[in-house]
Tab-separated table of C-alpha atoms and ligand atoms in Angstrom:
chain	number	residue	atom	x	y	z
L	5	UNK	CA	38.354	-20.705	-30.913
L	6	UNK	CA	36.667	-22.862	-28.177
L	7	UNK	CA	37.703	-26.400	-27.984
L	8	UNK	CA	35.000	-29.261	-28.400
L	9	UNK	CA	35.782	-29.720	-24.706
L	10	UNK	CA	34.988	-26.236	-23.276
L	11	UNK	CA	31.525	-26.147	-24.781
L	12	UNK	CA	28.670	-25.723	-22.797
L	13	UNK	CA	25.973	-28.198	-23.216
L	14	UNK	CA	22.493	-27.201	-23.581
L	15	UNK	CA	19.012	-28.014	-23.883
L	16	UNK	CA	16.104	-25.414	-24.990
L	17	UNK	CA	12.801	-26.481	-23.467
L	18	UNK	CA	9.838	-25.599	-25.637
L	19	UNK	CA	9.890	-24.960	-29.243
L	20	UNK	CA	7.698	-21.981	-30.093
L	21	UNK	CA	10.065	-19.095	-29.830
L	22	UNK	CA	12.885	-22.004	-28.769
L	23	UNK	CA	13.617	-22.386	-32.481
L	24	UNK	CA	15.215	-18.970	-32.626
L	25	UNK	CA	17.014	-19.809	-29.449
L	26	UNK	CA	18.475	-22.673	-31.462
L	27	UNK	CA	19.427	-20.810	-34.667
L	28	UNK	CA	21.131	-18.261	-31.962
L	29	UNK	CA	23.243	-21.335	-30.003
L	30	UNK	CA	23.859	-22.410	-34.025
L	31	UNK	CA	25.667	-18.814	-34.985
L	32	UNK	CA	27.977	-19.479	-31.897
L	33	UNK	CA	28.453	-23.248	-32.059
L	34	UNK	CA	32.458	-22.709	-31.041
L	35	UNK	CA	30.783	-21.732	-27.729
L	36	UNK	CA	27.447	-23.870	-27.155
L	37	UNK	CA	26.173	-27.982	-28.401
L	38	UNK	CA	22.853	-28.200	-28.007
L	39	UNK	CA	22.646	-31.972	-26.787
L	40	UNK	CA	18.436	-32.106	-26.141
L	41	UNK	CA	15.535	-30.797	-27.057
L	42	UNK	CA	12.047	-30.823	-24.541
L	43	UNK	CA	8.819	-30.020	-25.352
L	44	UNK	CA	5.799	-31.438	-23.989
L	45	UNK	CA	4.510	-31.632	-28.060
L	46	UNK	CA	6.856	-34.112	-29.212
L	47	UNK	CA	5.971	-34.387	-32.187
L	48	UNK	CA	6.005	-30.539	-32.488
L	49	UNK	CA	9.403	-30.750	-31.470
L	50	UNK	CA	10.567	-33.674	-33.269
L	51	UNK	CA	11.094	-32.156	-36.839
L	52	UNK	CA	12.724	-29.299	-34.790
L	53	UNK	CA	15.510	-31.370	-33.271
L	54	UNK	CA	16.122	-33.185	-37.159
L	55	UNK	CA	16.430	-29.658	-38.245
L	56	UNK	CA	18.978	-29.287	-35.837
L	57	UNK	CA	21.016	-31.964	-35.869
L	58	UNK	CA	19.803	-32.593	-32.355
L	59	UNK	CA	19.186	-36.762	-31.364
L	60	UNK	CA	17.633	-36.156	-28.170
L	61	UNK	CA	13.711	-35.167	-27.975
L	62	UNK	CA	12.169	-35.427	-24.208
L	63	UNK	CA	8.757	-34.728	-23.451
L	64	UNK	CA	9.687	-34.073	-20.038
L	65	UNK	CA	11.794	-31.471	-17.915
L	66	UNK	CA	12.079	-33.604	-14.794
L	67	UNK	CA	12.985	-36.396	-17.428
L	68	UNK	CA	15.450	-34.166	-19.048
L	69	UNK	CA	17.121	-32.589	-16.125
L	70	UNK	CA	18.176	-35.974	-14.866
L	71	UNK	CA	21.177	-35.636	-17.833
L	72	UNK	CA	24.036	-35.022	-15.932
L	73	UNK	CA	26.119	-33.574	-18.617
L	74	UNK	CA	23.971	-30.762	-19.469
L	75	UNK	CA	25.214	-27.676	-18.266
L	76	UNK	CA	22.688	-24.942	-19.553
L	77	UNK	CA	18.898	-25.019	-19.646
L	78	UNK	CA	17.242	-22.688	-21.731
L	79	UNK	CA	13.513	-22.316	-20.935
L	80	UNK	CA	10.997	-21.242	-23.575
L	81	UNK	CA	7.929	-22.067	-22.008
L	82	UNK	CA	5.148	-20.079	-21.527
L	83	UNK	CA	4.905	-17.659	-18.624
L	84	UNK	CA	3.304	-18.911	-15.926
L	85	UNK	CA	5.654	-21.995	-16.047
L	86	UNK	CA	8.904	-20.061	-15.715
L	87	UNK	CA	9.251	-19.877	-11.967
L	88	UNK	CA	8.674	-23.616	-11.044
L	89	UNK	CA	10.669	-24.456	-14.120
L	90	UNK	CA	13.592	-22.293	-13.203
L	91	UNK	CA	14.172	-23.531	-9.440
L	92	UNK	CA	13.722	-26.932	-11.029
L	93	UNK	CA	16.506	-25.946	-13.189
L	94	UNK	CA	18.943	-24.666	-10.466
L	95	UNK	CA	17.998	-27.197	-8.378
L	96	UNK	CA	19.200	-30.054	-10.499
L	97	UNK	CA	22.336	-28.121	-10.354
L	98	UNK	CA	22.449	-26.675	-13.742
L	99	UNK	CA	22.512	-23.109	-15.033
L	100	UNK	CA	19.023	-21.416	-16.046
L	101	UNK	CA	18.510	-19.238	-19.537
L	102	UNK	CA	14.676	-17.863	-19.491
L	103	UNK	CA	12.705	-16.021	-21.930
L	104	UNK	CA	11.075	-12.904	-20.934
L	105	UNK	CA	8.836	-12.581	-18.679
L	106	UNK	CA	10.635	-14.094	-15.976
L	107	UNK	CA	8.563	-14.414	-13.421
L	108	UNK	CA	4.714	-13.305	-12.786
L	109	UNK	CA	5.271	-11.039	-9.327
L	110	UNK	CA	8.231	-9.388	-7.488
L	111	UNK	CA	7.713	-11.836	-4.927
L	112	UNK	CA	9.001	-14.476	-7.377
L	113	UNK	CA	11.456	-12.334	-8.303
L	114	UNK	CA	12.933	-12.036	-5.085
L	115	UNK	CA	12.561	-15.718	-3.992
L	116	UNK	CA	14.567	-16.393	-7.367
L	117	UNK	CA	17.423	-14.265	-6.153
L	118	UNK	CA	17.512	-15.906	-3.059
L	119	UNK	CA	17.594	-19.353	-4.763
L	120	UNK	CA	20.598	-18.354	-7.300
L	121	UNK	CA	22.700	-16.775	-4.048
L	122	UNK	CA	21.914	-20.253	-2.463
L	123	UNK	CA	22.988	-22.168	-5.656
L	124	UNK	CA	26.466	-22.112	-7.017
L	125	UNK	CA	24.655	-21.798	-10.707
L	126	UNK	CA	23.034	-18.784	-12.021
L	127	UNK	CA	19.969	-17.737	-13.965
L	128	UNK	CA	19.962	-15.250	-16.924
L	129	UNK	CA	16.811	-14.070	-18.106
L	130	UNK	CA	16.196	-13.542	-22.092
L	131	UNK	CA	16.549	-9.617	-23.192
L	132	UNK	CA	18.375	-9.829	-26.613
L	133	UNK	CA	17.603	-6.957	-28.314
L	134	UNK	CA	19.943	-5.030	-26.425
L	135	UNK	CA	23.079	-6.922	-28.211
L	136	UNK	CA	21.545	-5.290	-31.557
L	137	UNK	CA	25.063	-3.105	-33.191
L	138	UNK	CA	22.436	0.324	-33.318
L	139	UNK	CA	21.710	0.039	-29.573
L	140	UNK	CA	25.551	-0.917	-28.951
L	141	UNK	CA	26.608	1.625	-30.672
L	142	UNK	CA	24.903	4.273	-28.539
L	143	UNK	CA	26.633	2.439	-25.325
L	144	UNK	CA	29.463	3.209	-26.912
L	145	UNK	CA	28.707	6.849	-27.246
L	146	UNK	CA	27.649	7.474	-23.986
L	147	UNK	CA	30.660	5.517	-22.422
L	148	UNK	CA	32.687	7.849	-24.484
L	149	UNK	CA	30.911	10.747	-23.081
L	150	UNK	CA	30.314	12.107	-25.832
L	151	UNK	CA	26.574	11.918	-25.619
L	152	UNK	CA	26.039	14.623	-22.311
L	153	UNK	CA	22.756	15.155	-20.752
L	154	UNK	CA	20.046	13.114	-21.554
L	155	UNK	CA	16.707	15.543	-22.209
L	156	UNK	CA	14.428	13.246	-23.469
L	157	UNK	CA	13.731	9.254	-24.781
L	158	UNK	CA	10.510	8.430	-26.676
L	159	UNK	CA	9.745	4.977	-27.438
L	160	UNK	CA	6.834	3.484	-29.733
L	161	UNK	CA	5.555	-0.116	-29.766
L	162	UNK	CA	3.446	-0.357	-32.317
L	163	UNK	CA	2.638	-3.347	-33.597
L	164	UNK	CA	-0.362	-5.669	-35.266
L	165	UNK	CA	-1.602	-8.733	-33.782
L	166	UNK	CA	-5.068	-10.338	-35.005
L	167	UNK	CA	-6.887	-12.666	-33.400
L	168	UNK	CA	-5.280	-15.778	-34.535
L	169	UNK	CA	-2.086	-14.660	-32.704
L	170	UNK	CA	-4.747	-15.659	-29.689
L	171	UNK	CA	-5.839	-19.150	-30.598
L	172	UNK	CA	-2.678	-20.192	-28.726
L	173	UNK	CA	-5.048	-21.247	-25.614
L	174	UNK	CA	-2.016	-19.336	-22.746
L	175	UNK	CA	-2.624	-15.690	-24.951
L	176	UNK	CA	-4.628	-13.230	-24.057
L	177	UNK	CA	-5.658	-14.363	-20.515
L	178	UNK	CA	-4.558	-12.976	-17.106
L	179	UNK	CA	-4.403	-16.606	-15.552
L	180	UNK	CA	-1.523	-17.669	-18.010
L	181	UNK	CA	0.145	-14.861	-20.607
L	182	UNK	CA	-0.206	-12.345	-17.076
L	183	UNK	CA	-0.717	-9.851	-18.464
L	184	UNK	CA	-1.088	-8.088	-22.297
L	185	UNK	CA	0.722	-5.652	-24.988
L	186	UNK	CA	3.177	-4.165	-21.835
L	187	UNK	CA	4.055	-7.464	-20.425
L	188	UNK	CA	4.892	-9.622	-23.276
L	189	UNK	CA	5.470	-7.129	-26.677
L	190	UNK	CA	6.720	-3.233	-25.037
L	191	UNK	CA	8.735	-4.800	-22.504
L	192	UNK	CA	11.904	-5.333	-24.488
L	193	UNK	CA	11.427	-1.563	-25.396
L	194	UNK	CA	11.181	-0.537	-22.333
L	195	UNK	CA	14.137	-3.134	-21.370
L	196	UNK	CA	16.297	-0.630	-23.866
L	197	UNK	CA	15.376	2.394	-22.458
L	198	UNK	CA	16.242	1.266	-19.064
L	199	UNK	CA	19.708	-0.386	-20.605
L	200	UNK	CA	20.294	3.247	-22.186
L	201	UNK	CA	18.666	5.639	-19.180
L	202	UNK	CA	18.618	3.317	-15.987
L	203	UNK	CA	15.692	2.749	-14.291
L	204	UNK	CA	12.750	5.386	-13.973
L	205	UNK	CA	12.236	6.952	-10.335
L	206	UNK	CA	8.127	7.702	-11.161
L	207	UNK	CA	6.025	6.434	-13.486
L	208	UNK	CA	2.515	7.389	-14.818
L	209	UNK	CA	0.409	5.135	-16.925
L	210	UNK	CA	-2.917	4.395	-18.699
L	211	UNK	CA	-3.491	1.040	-20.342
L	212	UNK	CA	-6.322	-0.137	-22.125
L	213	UNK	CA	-8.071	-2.994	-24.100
L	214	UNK	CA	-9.156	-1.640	-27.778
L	215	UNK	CA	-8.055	-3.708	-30.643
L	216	UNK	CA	-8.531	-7.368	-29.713
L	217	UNK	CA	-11.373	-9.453	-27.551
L	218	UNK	CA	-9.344	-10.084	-24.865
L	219	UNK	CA	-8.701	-9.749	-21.169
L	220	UNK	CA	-5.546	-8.474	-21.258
L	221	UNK	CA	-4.888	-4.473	-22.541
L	222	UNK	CA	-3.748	-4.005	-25.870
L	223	UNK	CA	-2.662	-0.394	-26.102
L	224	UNK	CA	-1.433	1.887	-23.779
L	225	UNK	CA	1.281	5.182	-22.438
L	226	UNK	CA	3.214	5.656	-20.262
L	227	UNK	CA	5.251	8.718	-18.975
L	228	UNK	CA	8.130	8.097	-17.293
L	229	UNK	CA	10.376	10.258	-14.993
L	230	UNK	CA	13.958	8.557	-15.238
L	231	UNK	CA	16.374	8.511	-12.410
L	232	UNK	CA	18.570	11.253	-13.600
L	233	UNK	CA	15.229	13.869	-14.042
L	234	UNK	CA	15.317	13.382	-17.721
L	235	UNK	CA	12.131	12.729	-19.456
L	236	UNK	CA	10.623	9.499	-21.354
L	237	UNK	CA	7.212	8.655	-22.841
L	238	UNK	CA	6.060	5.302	-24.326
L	239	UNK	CA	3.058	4.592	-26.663
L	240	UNK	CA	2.224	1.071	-27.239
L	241	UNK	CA	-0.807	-0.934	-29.281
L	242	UNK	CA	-1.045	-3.921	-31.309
L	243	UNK	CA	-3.292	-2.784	-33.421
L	244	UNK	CA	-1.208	-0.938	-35.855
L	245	UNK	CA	-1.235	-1.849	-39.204
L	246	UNK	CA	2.272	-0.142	-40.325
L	247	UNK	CA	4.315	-1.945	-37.572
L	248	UNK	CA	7.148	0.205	-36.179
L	249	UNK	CA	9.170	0.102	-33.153
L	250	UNK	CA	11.676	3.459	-32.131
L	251	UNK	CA	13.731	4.921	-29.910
L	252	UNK	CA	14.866	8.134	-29.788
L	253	UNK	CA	17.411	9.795	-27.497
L	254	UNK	CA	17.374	13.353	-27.199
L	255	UNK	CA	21.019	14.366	-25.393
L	256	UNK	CA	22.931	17.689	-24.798
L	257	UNK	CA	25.777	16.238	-27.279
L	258	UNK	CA	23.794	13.967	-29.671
L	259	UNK	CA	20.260	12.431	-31.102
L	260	UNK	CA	20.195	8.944	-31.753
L	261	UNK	CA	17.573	7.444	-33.742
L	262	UNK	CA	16.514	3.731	-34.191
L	263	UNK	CA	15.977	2.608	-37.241
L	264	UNK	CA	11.900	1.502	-37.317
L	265	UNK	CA	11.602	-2.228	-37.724
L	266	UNK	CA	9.337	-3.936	-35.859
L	267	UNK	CA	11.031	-6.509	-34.802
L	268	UNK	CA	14.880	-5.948	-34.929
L	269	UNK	CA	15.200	-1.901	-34.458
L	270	UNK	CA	17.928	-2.261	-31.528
L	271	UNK	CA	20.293	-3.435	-35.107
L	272	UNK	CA	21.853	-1.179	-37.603
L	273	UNK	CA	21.070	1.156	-38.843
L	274	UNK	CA	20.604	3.944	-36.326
L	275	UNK	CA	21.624	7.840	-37.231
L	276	UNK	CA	23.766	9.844	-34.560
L	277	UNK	CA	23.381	13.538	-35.215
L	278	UNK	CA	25.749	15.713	-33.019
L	279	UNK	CA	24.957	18.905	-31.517
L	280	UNK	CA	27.890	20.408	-33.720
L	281	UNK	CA	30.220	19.777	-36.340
L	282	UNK	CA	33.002	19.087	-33.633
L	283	UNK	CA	30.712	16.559	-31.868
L	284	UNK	CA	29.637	15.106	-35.839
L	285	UNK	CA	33.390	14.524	-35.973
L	286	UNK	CA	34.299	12.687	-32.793
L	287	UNK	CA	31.357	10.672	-33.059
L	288	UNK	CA	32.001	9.531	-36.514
L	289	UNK	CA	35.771	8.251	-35.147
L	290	UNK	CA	34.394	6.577	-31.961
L	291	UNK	CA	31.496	4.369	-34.183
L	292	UNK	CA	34.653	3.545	-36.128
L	293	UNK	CA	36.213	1.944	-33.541
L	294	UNK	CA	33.353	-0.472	-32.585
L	295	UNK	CA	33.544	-3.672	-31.826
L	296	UNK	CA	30.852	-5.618	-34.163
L	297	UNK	CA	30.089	-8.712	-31.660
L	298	UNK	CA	27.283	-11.203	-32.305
L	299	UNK	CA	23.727	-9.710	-32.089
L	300	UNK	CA	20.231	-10.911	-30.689
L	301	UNK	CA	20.072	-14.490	-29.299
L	302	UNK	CA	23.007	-15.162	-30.467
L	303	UNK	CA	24.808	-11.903	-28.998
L	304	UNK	CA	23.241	-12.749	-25.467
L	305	UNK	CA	24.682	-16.404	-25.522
L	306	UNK	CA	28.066	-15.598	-27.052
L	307	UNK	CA	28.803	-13.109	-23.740
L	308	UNK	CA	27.085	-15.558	-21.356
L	309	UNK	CA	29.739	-18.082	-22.132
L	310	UNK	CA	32.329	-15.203	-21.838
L	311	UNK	CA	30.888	-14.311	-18.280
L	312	UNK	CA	31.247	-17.799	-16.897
L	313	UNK	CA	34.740	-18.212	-18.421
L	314	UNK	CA	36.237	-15.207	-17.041
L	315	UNK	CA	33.783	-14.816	-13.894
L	316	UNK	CA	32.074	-11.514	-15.132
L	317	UNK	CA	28.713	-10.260	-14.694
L	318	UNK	CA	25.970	-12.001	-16.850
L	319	UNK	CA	24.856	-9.528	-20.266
L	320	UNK	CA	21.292	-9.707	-18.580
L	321	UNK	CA	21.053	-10.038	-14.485
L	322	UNK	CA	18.461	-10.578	-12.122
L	323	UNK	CA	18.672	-7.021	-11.604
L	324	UNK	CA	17.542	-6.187	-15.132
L	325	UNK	CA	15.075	-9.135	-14.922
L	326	UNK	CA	13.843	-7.276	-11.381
L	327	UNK	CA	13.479	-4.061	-12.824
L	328	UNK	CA	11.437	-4.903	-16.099
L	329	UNK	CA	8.676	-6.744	-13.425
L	330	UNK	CA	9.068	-3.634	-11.529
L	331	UNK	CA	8.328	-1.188	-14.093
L	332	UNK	CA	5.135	-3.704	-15.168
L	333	UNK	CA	4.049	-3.966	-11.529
L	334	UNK	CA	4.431	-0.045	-11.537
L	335	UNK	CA	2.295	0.439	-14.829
L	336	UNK	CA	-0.765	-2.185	-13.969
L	337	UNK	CA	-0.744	-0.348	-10.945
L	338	UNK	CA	-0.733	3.097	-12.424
L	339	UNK	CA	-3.158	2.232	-14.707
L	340	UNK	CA	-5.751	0.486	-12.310
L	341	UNK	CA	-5.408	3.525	-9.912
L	342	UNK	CA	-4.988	6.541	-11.647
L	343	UNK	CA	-2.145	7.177	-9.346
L	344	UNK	CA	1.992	8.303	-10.477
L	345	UNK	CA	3.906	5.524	-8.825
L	346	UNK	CA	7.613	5.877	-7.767
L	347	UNK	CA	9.931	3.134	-7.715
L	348	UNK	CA	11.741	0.843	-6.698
L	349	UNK	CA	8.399	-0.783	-5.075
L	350	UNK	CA	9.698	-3.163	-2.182
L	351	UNK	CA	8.282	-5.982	-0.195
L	352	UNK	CA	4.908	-3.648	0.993
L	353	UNK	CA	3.614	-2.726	-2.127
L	354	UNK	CA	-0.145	-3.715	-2.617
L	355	UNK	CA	1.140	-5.294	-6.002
L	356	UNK	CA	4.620	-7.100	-4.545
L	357	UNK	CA	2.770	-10.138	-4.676
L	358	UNK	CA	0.936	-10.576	-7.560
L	359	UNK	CA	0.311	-7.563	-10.259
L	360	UNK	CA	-2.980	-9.265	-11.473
L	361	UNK	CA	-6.224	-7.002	-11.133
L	362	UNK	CA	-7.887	-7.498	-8.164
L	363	UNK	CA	-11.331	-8.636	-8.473
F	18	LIG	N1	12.281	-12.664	-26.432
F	18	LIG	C1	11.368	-12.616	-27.384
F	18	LIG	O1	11.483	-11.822	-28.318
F	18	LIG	C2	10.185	-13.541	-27.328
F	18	LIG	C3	9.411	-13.755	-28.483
F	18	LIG	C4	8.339	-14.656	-28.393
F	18	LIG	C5	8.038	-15.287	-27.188
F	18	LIG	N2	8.806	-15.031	-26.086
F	18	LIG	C6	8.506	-15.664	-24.802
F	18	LIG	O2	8.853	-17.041	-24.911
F	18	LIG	C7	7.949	-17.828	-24.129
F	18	LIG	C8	7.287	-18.861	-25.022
F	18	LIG	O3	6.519	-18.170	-25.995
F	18	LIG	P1	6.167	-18.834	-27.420
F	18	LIG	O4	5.598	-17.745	-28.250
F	18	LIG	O5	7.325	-19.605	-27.937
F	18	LIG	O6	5.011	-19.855	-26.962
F	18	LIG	P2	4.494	-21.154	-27.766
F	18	LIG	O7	3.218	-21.537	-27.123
F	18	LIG	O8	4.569	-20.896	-29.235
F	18	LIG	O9	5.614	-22.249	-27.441
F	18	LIG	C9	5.810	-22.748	-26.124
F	18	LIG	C10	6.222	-24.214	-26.233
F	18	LIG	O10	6.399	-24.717	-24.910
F	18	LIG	C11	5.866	-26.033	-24.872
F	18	LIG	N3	5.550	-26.347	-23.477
F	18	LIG	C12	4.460	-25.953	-22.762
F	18	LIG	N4	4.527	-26.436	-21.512
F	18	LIG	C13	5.675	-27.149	-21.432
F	18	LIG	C14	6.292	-27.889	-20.399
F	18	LIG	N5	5.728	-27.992	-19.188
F	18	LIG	N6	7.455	-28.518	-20.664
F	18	LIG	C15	8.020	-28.441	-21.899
F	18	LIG	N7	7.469	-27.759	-22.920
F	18	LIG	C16	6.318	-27.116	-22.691
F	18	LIG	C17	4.649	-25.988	-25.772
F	18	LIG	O11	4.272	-27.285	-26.228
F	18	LIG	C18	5.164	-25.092	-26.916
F	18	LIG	O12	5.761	-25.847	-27.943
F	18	LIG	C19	6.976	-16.837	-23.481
F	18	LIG	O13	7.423	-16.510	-22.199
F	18	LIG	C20	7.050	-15.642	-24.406
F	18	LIG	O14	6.725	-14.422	-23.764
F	18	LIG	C21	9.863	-14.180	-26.138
């Protein structure tokens, strides 16, 4: 147990998907106090902060950062904010949380490293479905070695979003969300097939706008060729109207399955079928030696704290934030050009700058 003392002291800025963030700092209160809340909608975020217990509502992030005793700053903004917002954030000498996507170009991402090596406080961007026990579970496989060669990974996005989900004036639009169903919905899939597969060395994809009136594509595949020569495919739209999201891991020793919900299929329950009774068996006594830890928001924040105390890596890095713009670079790219890309993509790709299309 954490004494009053060693908590960390936060403040979540914007309170759209924020609230979650709070309910997540809630489940580990021995580790976190969230002292402020900052949204530019104060009286959105008013009722929030009563909710919360929370005394302190700013409308302002230059206003809020001028607290001294905050120690975290957890930004839930809208994209095109997060880059100014974070070097505010590290600037004012305070650690940075952000909510995927990080940044809007590699460019940023890269400026952003160099900023946190500069800084003696770090940034850890938002991926917290990979702290689901399903997903965990898997790493724990594989660590054992018990899972082999990996064949093949499919993953499925498919998910409904009307056009109310677009009256929020930042949706939809290239100037502010960046970008459409890849950028902002598939990219925590694809997040877990990296965490699972590591990164892809060539990627093919077609992406397309079918399902809602907007500028940004709503459905789309990709076909990936992961860095160890295994295979991976991706289907993604929003205009499903059974919502499902799955991963499936095809390896020498094992198959593991997600379980299909939309929104939380990185959790239990997911099914681990050996390749033979033998395998069945020593699977079925590693999963019972895991570890349950905190999941989701909560999971990301409880090992945060641990990684400052004890001076480990963060449970998301740059790196990870680096490779999920690179794999969205890669796919706009793709997509626009009708061209395989291989990654990484460094400083002198056409797209390092800015992924937008170019008009
Ligand atoms: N990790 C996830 O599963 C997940 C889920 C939903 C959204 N998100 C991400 O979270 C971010 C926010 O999305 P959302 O759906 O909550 O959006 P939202 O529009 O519902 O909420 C954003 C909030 O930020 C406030 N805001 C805007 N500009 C501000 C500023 N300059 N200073 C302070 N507050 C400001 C707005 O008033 C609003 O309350 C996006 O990057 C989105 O992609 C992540």
């Amino acid at each position: 147990m954490t004494s009053a003392a060693e908590r960390l002291r936060v403040a979540v800025v914007g309170v759209g998907i924020g609230r979650s963030h709070l309910r997540g700092y809630q489940a580990v209160s021995d580790r976190f106090e969230v002292v402020a809340v900052c949204d530019i909608d104060v009286e959105k975020a008013r009722p929030v902060a009563e909710e919360h217990g929370i005394s302190r509502v700013v409308p302002d992030l230059t206003e809020l950062l001028r607290n001294d005793e905050l120690d975290v700053v957890d930004l839930c903004t809208p994209p095109h904010l997060h880059f100014e917002q974070i070097l505010q954030v590290l600037g004012s000498g305070k650690h940075a949380i952000c909510e995927k996507p990080l940044v809007s170009s590699l460019r940023e991402m890269d400026e952003l490293a160099r900023a946190e090596a500069a800084s003696s406080k770090c940034i850890m961007p938002i991926f917290q479905y990979r702290f689901g026990h399903g997903i965990q579970k898997l790493k724990l496989l594989i660590a054992s070695g018990l899972a082999g060669t990996a064949y093949l990974a499919t993953v499925e996005t498919a998910w409904r979003r009307r056009p109310e989900y677009y009256a929020v004036p930042w949706r939809g639009k290239w100037a502010t969300e960046r970008g459409g169903a890849l950028l902002g919905h598939a990219i925590h899939n694809h997040d877990l097939l990296c965490y699972v597969l590591g990164a892809p060395r060539h990627l093919f994809a077609y992406a397309t706008t079918r399902v809602n009136e907007i500028e940004v594509e709503d459905c789309a595949a990709i076909a990936f060729e992961m860095a160890d020569g295994s295979a991976a495919s991706s289907g993604v739209t929003l205009g499903s109207a059974a919502e499902v999201t799955r991963h499936r891991f095809s390896f020498s020793g094992l198959v593991a399955e997600s379980n299909t919900r939309p929104y939380t299929n990185s959790g239990d329950p997911w099914t681990f079928a050996g390749d033979t009774p033998e395998l069945d068996e020593r699977i079925s006594a590693a999963l019972a030696e895991f570890q349950p830890l905190p999941e989701h928001y909560a999971g990301q924040f409880y090992r945060f704290y641990d990684a400052l105390r004890d001076g480990g890596q963060l449970p998301v890095t740059l790196a990870d934030a680096r490779l999920s713009i690179e794999l969205i670079t890669a796919m706009y790219y793709s997509s626009e050009t009708g061209q395989r890309v291989s990654l990484p993509l460094k400083a002198d790709h056409p797209r390092y700058a800015s992924w937008l299309p170019q008009t």
